[in-house]
Every structure is written in C-alpha cells, then in structure tokens.
Coordinates of C-alpha atoms in Angstrom, one line a residue:
M64 CA -76.4 92.3 -72.5
D65 CA -76.9 95.7 -70.9
H66 CA -76.2 96.3 -67.3
L67 CA -79.9 97.2 -66.7
V68 CA -82.8 94.8 -66.8
T69 CA -86.3 96.4 -66.8
D70 CA -88.9 93.7 -66.3
P71 CA -92.6 94.8 -66.4
T72 CA -93.7 91.3 -65.4
G73 CA -91.8 91.1 -62.1
Y74 CA -90.9 87.4 -62.7
A75 CA -87.3 87.7 -63.8
W76 CA -85.6 88.6 -60.5
R77 CA -82.8 86.1 -61.0
A78 CA -81.6 88.2 -64.0
I79 CA -79.7 90.3 -61.4
F80 CA -77.2 87.5 -61.2
D81 CA -76.4 87.6 -64.9
P82 CA -72.7 88.7 -65.1
P83 CA -73.2 92.0 -66.9
V84 CA -76.3 93.1 -64.9
N85 CA -76.0 95.4 -61.9
L86 CA -79.6 96.9 -61.8
Y87 CA -83.0 95.2 -62.1
L88 CA -86.1 97.2 -62.1
W89 CA -89.7 96.1 -61.7
P90 CA -91.8 99.2 -62.6
R91 CA -95.0 99.4 -60.5
P92 CA -97.4 102.2 -59.8
A93 CA -97.0 104.2 -56.6
R94 CA -100.4 103.0 -55.3
F95 CA -99.7 103.7 -51.6
S96 CA -98.0 107.0 -52.0
S97 CA -100.9 109.4 -51.1
M98 CA -102.0 107.2 -48.2
L99 CA -98.5 107.1 -46.7
E100 CA -97.7 110.8 -47.1
A101 CA -100.9 111.6 -45.2
W102 CA -100.3 109.1 -42.4
I103 CA -96.6 109.3 -42.0
A104 CA -96.8 112.9 -40.7
E105 CA -98.7 111.6 -37.6
A106 CA -96.7 108.4 -37.1
P107 CA -93.2 108.2 -38.6
V108 CA -91.5 104.9 -38.8
N109 CA -87.9 103.9 -38.3
A110 CA -87.7 100.2 -37.7
Q111 CA -85.6 97.1 -38.4
L112 CA -86.7 93.5 -38.4
H113 CA -84.7 90.3 -38.7
I114 CA -86.6 87.9 -40.9
D115 CA -85.7 84.3 -40.3
D116 CA -88.8 82.3 -41.4
S117 CA -91.8 82.6 -43.7
G118 CA -94.4 84.8 -42.2
D119 CA -92.0 86.8 -40.0
A120 CA -92.3 89.9 -42.2
R121 CA -96.1 90.0 -42.2
R122 CA -96.3 89.4 -38.4
G123 CA -93.5 91.9 -37.6
L124 CA -94.8 94.6 -39.8
A125 CA -98.4 94.2 -38.5
A126 CA -97.1 94.5 -34.9
M127 CA -94.9 97.5 -35.8
L128 CA -97.8 99.3 -37.4
A129 CA -100.5 98.3 -35.0
H130 CA -100.9 101.9 -33.7
W131 CA -100.9 103.7 -37.0
P132 CA -103.8 106.1 -37.4
G133 CA -105.1 104.3 -40.5
V134 CA -104.1 100.7 -39.7
E135 CA -107.6 99.4 -40.0
N136 CA -107.9 100.8 -43.5
A137 CA -107.8 98.1 -46.2
D138 CA -105.0 100.0 -48.0
C139 CA -102.7 99.6 -45.0
A140 CA -103.4 95.8 -44.9
D141 CA -102.5 95.8 -48.7
W142 CA -99.3 97.7 -48.0
I143 CA -98.2 95.3 -45.3
A144 CA -99.1 92.4 -47.7
D145 CA -97.0 94.0 -50.4
M146 CA -93.9 94.4 -48.2
A147 CA -94.3 90.8 -46.9
M148 CA -94.5 89.6 -50.5
L149 CA -91.3 91.4 -51.5
T150 CA -89.6 90.0 -48.4
E151 CA -90.5 86.4 -49.2
R152 CA -89.4 86.8 -52.8
Y153 CA -86.1 88.4 -51.7
R154 CA -85.6 85.5 -49.3
A155 CA -86.1 83.1 -52.1
L156 CA -83.6 85.0 -54.2
A157 CA -81.1 84.8 -51.3
N158 CA -81.6 81.1 -50.8
R159 CA -83.7 81.6 -47.7
V160 CA -81.0 83.0 -45.5
P161 CA -81.9 85.4 -42.7
V162 CA -82.7 88.9 -44.1
C163 CA -82.7 92.4 -42.5
L164 CA -85.8 94.4 -43.3
R165 CA -85.7 98.2 -42.7
L166 CA -88.7 100.5 -43.0
Q167 CA -87.9 104.2 -42.7
T168 CA -89.6 107.5 -42.9
I169 CA -87.2 110.2 -44.0
D170 CA -88.1 113.9 -44.2
D171 CA -84.8 115.8 -43.9
E172 CA -82.4 113.8 -46.2
D173 CA -80.0 115.8 -48.3
G174 CA -78.8 114.4 -51.6
T175 CA -76.1 111.9 -50.9
L176 CA -72.8 110.9 -52.6
F177 CA -72.9 108.6 -55.6
H178 CA -71.4 105.4 -54.4
V179 CA -71.3 101.6 -54.8
D180 CA -72.5 99.3 -52.0
H181 CA -70.2 96.4 -50.8
H182 CA -72.9 93.7 -50.7
T183 CA -74.3 91.2 -53.1
V184 CA -77.8 92.3 -53.9
R185 CA -80.0 94.8 -52.0
L186 CA -83.7 95.4 -52.6
V187 CA -85.0 98.9 -52.3
C188 CA -88.6 100.1 -52.8
T189 CA -89.5 103.7 -52.2
Y190 CA -93.2 103.7 -51.4
A191 CA -93.6 107.5 -51.2
G192 CA -91.4 110.5 -52.0
P193 CA -88.3 110.6 -54.3
G194 CA -86.5 107.4 -54.9
I195 CA -83.0 106.3 -55.9
Q196 CA -81.0 107.9 -58.6
W197 CA -78.4 106.0 -60.6
L198 CA -75.8 106.5 -63.3
P199 CA -75.4 104.3 -66.4
D200 CA -72.1 102.5 -66.4
G201 CA -70.9 104.1 -69.6
V202 CA -70.7 107.6 -68.1
V203 CA -69.3 106.7 -64.7
A204 CA -65.8 107.8 -63.7
R205 CA -65.2 105.0 -61.2
D206 CA -61.8 106.4 -60.3
Q207 CA -63.6 109.4 -58.9
L208 CA -65.8 107.6 -56.5
G209 CA -65.5 108.9 -52.9
L210 CA -65.2 112.4 -51.5
R211 CA -61.4 112.7 -52.0
G212 CA -61.4 115.9 -50.1
R213 CA -64.2 117.5 -52.1
N214 CA -67.7 118.4 -51.0
V215 CA -70.6 116.2 -52.1
T216 CA -71.6 118.4 -55.0
A217 CA -68.1 118.6 -56.5
A218 CA -67.6 114.8 -56.0
N219 CA -70.9 113.9 -57.7
S220 CA -70.0 116.2 -60.7
A221 CA -66.7 114.4 -61.1
I222 CA -68.3 110.9 -60.9
G223 CA -70.8 111.5 -63.6
P224 CA -72.7 114.2 -65.6
V225 CA -75.9 115.6 -64.2
A226 CA -77.6 115.1 -67.5
A227 CA -77.1 111.3 -67.3
I228 CA -78.7 110.8 -63.9
Q229 CA -81.6 108.4 -64.0
D230 CA -84.5 108.3 -61.5
I231 CA -86.2 105.2 -60.0
P232 CA -89.8 106.3 -59.3
P233 CA -91.7 105.4 -56.2
G234 CA -93.4 102.0 -56.3
T235 CA -90.7 100.5 -58.5
V236 CA -88.8 97.6 -57.0
A237 CA -85.1 97.9 -57.5
L238 CA -82.5 95.2 -57.1
L239 CA -79.1 96.8 -56.7
R240 CA -76.0 94.6 -57.2
G241 CA -73.0 95.7 -55.3
E242 CA -69.4 94.6 -55.1
G243 CA -69.7 92.0 -52.3
E244 CA -68.7 89.0 -54.4
P245 CA -65.2 88.0 -55.7
G246 CA -64.8 89.3 -59.2
R247 CA -67.4 92.1 -58.9
E248 CA -65.0 94.9 -58.1
G249 CA -65.7 97.9 -60.3
R250 CA -69.0 96.5 -61.5
G251 CA -71.6 97.5 -58.9
I252 CA -74.3 100.0 -59.7
V253 CA -73.4 103.6 -58.9
H254 CA -76.3 105.2 -57.1
R255 CA -77.4 107.7 -54.5
Y256 CA -80.6 108.7 -52.6
S257 CA -81.8 112.0 -53.9
A258 CA -82.7 114.9 -51.7
V259 CA -86.1 115.1 -49.9
R260 CA -87.7 118.5 -50.5
A261 CA -89.4 120.5 -47.7
R262 CA -92.8 119.2 -46.7
R263 CA -92.1 115.9 -48.5
R264 CA -91.4 112.6 -46.9
R265 CA -89.8 109.4 -48.2
V266 CA -91.0 106.0 -47.1
R267 CA -88.4 103.4 -48.0
L268 CA -88.3 99.6 -47.6
T269 CA -84.8 98.0 -47.7
L270 CA -84.0 94.3 -47.7
E271 CA -80.5 92.8 -47.5
V272 CA -78.9 89.6 -46.3
R273 CA -78.5 89.9 -42.6
E274 CA -75.2 88.1 -42.1
H275 CA -73.2 90.4 -44.4
R276 CA -70.9 92.7 -42.5
G277 CA -69.3 94.6 -45.3
V278 CA -72.0 96.9 -46.3
T279 CA -71.0 100.6 -46.4
E280 CA -74.0 102.6 -45.3
Q281 CA -74.5 105.8 -47.2
R282 CA -78.1 106.8 -47.0

C-alpha cells in the first residue's frame, strides 16, 4: 500500500491508521475561498478553542465570528457548519478525546522548513490561500531534516528535490500522520506550509488532540 490515500468520498478517514499510510487527502472544492479572502481583510482571525463535547465547535466558532462583516450571510453559516462537521469527525477519529481547534488568518508567512510533526494525526484544512506542500517518501532524505546550520532554502533543497514537491489545494481535508506513536519514528509525512504571496491571505483550520505535549510547532 502506498503512503498516500486519496479518498474522493471522504468516508475512509481511518485509513490514516494503516501502517504504511502517513497522508490522507479528501479533495473538496474551495467553495469558501472568495468569500473569506474578501472578509478576512476587514476582520482577521487568530483563535484557539478547546473542544470537549459535541456542539462545542459550532457554538465556539459562532461566538468567535459573531462580529464578522458577513456573519449573517448564509455562506458564513455554511462555513461554520463545515468546520464543526470536520471537528466532530476528527473527535470521532480520536476516540472523543478533547481536541484543540485553531483558526488562523495568515498574510505574511514565509515558506517554512520541511519537517515532521511529533504527534499522532493532525487535521489541516486551508480554506483560502496556498495550502500545505509535502514530499513523497521515496524522495525524502530524512537524515537531512532540520536546519543543521543551513538557511531554510538550503535545508529544503537537501531534504528533497523541488520538482517532487506536491501541493494540497485549498478546500482539501488533509490528515497528517506524525511520529507521536511508538514505532513511527522515521515514518511521518514530511511537509511544510508554503509562502503566502503579497496581497494574499491564508485561512487555515487545524485540529489536534489537546492533551499531546510533544508537538513541534513549525508553521
């Protein structure tokens, strides 16, 4: 089995726990992208919610976005519903443990270092702007991970060839398996967040298990 699972149905999330798999993609259209790029200029978001029970995500997001310029628009209600749906499905995947939800607007992010996260499974959905980039396992030089005294550009070039970089488009749901479990060392997905160009904004939803303390944050 390949390390990548692409599931157009969105029903096979548990495939991320198959031993060879470290990336699951549910391709979806970026249906909220235009709306968000227009609104986010007026009201950027950088918030974190702790989700303990069913319904917490919808209530928390609705309260957080209550003063958005287009909050009464039906598209905004649909966006909140979509994020709440992803949160509930992620909680089910994580056996209903408390989850950390982060919703961020990013307009000045440089391209970051290719890296592996030290957690079990993280969900990322970029709703607007450029999404995640990843490298297929077969081209990754894992012994080159980290800066090792180099700048980011030089380190990325040593980790994997530019021609092999794959993009996850906005709208797509990505489950990224890290190295947070025994026996997963050297098997997590190697990825980075691509640069945000001038006058563009990224709107990103991230979900991860709240209790985990070993996550290495590299936006």
